[in-house]
């Protein structure tokens, strides 16, 4: 587990799924955790459940002012970030058409620009730490595009390219790790607005066996490696996924 360091971890999208599980794993490993998301009730309940060292901060990753305020609060109350997990995301799949243009914009603003802006805002704290990690949650969709996932895939391909450039720029002070999961049982597909796509994808996800805990464990493992070792990229699928 996280043997070599414990410090302060900032997790976006901590109100459910992979973000919540990651917060639980890192907190159990001794990290103080800042839980960022829009659903205040969910992050408050998680912070109360975790107890000491957990701080709920309501923040929309598309709102830079909210992220700046969050960074100030993390600095003041927890002493500054050593780990940033860029996890917040939406997967609004559907056939490419003008009807989906609001969904496309939202995916780009949350998945891609949200991660970039959060990193930009927390970068001073991470570099000041001198032993920091950025974990960028991409997807198998960042490697393989499929009919019906074009813009979602574009956001994840974007994360992959940006993440690699960032890795080269920030080493060795900040290690940058890209995580690319396949299907994971979370609420992610429930927000799909295109009706028949929603039905089909939720049917597929109802059989998902890989859990958010499985992914959180891998994230905690990567962060826990000794500082002379950087895990750059992890692609992980359910054993049954093509
Ligand atoms: P969830 O829907 O459970 O989690 C998504 C999280 O993102 C929520 O906590 C949500 O919080 C947050 N979020 C969404 N929009 C915003 C916003 N504007 N500002 C701040 N937070 C936001 O799904 P997952 O846990 O599955 O998804 C987490 C990440 O994993 C995503 O980036 C997703 O693309 C990626 N992923 C998931 C896979 C899967 O199969 N589940 C596979 C591959 C990658 P709130 O609504 O409270 O703001």
XYZ file of N, CA, C and O and ligand atoms in Angstrom, residues 13-19 36-39 59-62 87-91 110-111 137-140 152 156 181-188 191 205, ligand 1:
200
model
N -14.214 14.973 -7.782
C -15.232 13.951 -8.010
C -15.238 12.919 -6.894
O -15.390 11.725 -7.131
N -15.091 13.408 -5.659
C -15.000 12.498 -4.498
C -16.369 12.107 -3.955
O -16.450 11.391 -2.963
N -17.446 12.557 -4.597
C -18.775 12.300 -4.045
C -19.328 10.929 -4.400
O -20.361 10.526 -3.867
N -18.670 10.203 -5.310
C -19.170 8.870 -5.685
C -18.077 8.096 -6.416
O -17.013 8.638 -6.716
N -18.366 6.827 -6.667
C -17.551 6.007 -7.557
C -16.067 5.964 -7.229
O -15.668 5.794 -6.067
N -15.241 6.097 -8.252
C -13.791 5.948 -8.114
C -13.208 7.013 -7.180
O -12.306 6.728 -6.383
N -13.726 8.228 -7.256
C -13.215 9.303 -6.399
C -13.473 9.015 -4.934
O -12.586 9.161 -4.078
N -13.425 17.043 -3.124
C -14.048 18.072 -3.963
C -15.133 17.450 -4.842
O -14.926 16.393 -5.450
N -16.267 18.111 -4.927
C -17.363 17.716 -5.818
C -18.449 18.775 -5.705
O -18.346 19.695 -4.875
N -19.487 18.630 -6.521
C -20.593 19.600 -6.452
C -21.646 19.179 -5.425
O -22.276 20.017 -4.809
N -21.850 17.866 -5.234
C -22.924 17.412 -4.323
C -22.446 17.481 -2.878
O -21.833 16.558 -2.358
N -16.970 22.192 -4.865
C -16.298 22.889 -5.981
C -16.649 22.219 -7.297
O -16.575 20.999 -7.423
N -17.024 23.048 -8.246
C -17.280 22.596 -9.618
C -15.976 22.798 -10.384
O -15.428 23.913 -10.396
N -15.460 21.759 -11.026
C -14.157 21.891 -11.694
C -14.213 22.778 -12.947
O -13.178 23.084 -13.521
N -15.414 23.179 -13.355
C -15.511 24.121 -14.481
C -15.482 25.576 -13.994
O -15.559 26.496 -14.803
N -10.050 13.281 -11.108
C -10.978 12.168 -11.325
C -12.345 12.625 -11.831
O -13.030 11.853 -12.500
N -12.756 13.847 -11.532
C -14.112 14.294 -11.900
C -14.340 14.084 -13.391
O -13.496 14.421 -14.215
N -15.488 13.508 -13.717
C -15.756 13.285 -15.136
C -17.203 12.928 -15.395
O -17.931 12.500 -14.494
N -17.596 13.129 -16.633
C -18.923 12.726 -17.098
C -18.768 11.982 -18.425
O -17.854 12.261 -19.199
N -19.647 11.029 -18.639
C -19.581 10.194 -19.854
C -20.948 10.223 -20.521
O -21.787 9.368 -20.284
N -15.561 19.524 -18.278
C -15.319 18.796 -17.014
C -14.097 17.888 -17.153
O -13.132 17.994 -16.391
N -14.137 16.983 -18.123
C -13.124 15.917 -18.183
C -11.746 16.458 -18.541
O -10.741 16.017 -17.983
N -7.153 10.507 -14.218
C -8.032 9.382 -14.553
C -8.498 9.538 -16.001
O -9.323 10.392 -16.323
N -7.923 8.719 -16.841
C -8.322 8.653 -18.238
C -9.289 7.484 -18.385
O -10.165 7.280 -17.535
N -9.098 6.665 -19.415
C -10.024 5.566 -19.692
C -9.448 4.701 -20.803
O -8.578 5.167 -21.560
N -9.971 3.503 -20.929
C -9.711 2.721 -22.145
C -10.117 3.554 -23.362
O -9.494 3.474 -24.422
N -16.403 11.835 -25.821
C -15.848 11.291 -24.566
C -14.423 10.804 -24.823
O -13.494 11.114 -24.062
N -10.600 11.993 -23.298
C -9.635 11.091 -22.661
C -8.336 11.005 -23.479
O -7.258 10.912 -22.898
N -8.953 3.005 -16.863
C -9.813 1.849 -16.576
C -10.757 1.522 -17.734
O -11.158 2.393 -18.509
N -11.135 0.232 -17.792
C -12.268 -0.182 -18.622
C -13.541 -0.024 -17.807
O -13.629 0.860 -16.952
N -14.500 -0.905 -18.033
C -15.805 -0.754 -17.367
C -15.692 -0.990 -15.857
O -15.205 -2.021 -15.412
N -16.149 -0.005 -15.094
C -16.125 -0.065 -13.633
C -17.546 0.223 -13.134
O -18.183 1.184 -13.606
N -18.031 -0.562 -12.213
C -19.408 -0.397 -11.719
C -19.533 0.879 -10.886
O -19.165 0.896 -9.705
N -20.010 1.932 -11.500
C -20.278 3.203 -10.809
C -21.549 3.801 -11.415
O -22.124 3.238 -12.352
N -21.908 4.980 -10.937
C -23.114 5.637 -11.478
C -22.841 6.397 -12.784
O -23.739 7.041 -13.328
N -21.605 6.325 -13.283
C -21.209 7.122 -14.454
C -22.202 7.074 -15.625
O -22.559 8.118 -16.165
N -26.023 9.085 -16.119
C -26.258 10.481 -16.519
C -26.383 10.660 -18.036
O -26.580 11.780 -18.517
N -23.393 -1.965 -17.875
C -22.768 -1.658 -16.576
C -23.403 -2.454 -15.430
O -22.768 -2.667 -14.405
P -19.193 8.764 -10.979
O -20.319 9.309 -11.782
O -19.492 7.920 -9.795
O -18.217 9.925 -10.503
C -18.017 11.094 -11.240
C -17.607 12.168 -10.268
O -17.334 13.358 -11.017
C -18.699 12.501 -9.257
O -18.128 12.528 -7.972
C -19.163 13.879 -9.672
O -19.491 14.640 -8.517
C -17.910 14.440 -10.322
N -18.200 15.548 -11.237
C -18.933 15.536 -12.371
N -19.018 16.773 -12.887
C -18.303 17.575 -12.056
C -18.010 18.967 -12.032
N -18.471 19.799 -12.996
N -17.252 19.454 -11.024
C -16.804 18.642 -10.045
N -17.045 17.318 -10.004
C -17.797 16.805 -11.007
O -18.300 7.946 -12.028
P -16.857 7.259 -11.948
O -16.384 7.144 -10.575
O -16.942 6.064 -12.789
O -15.980 8.328 -12.754
C -14.783 8.886 -12.265
C -13.798 9.041 -13.405
O -13.457 7.749 -13.911
C -14.323 9.839 -14.602
O -13.322 10.701 -15.063
C -14.604 8.742 -15.650
O -14.504 9.237 -16.956
C -13.500 7.766 -15.314
N -13.714 6.412 -15.804
C -14.774 5.669 -15.364
C -14.985 4.409 -15.878
C -16.155 3.582 -15.502
O -16.433 2.593 -16.221
N -16.884 3.880 -14.432
C -14.063 3.822 -16.855
C -12.969 4.692 -17.222
C -12.812 5.923 -16.702
P -20.686 15.714 -8.403
O -21.769 15.274 -9.338
O -21.069 15.641 -6.959
O -20.054 17.021 -8.761
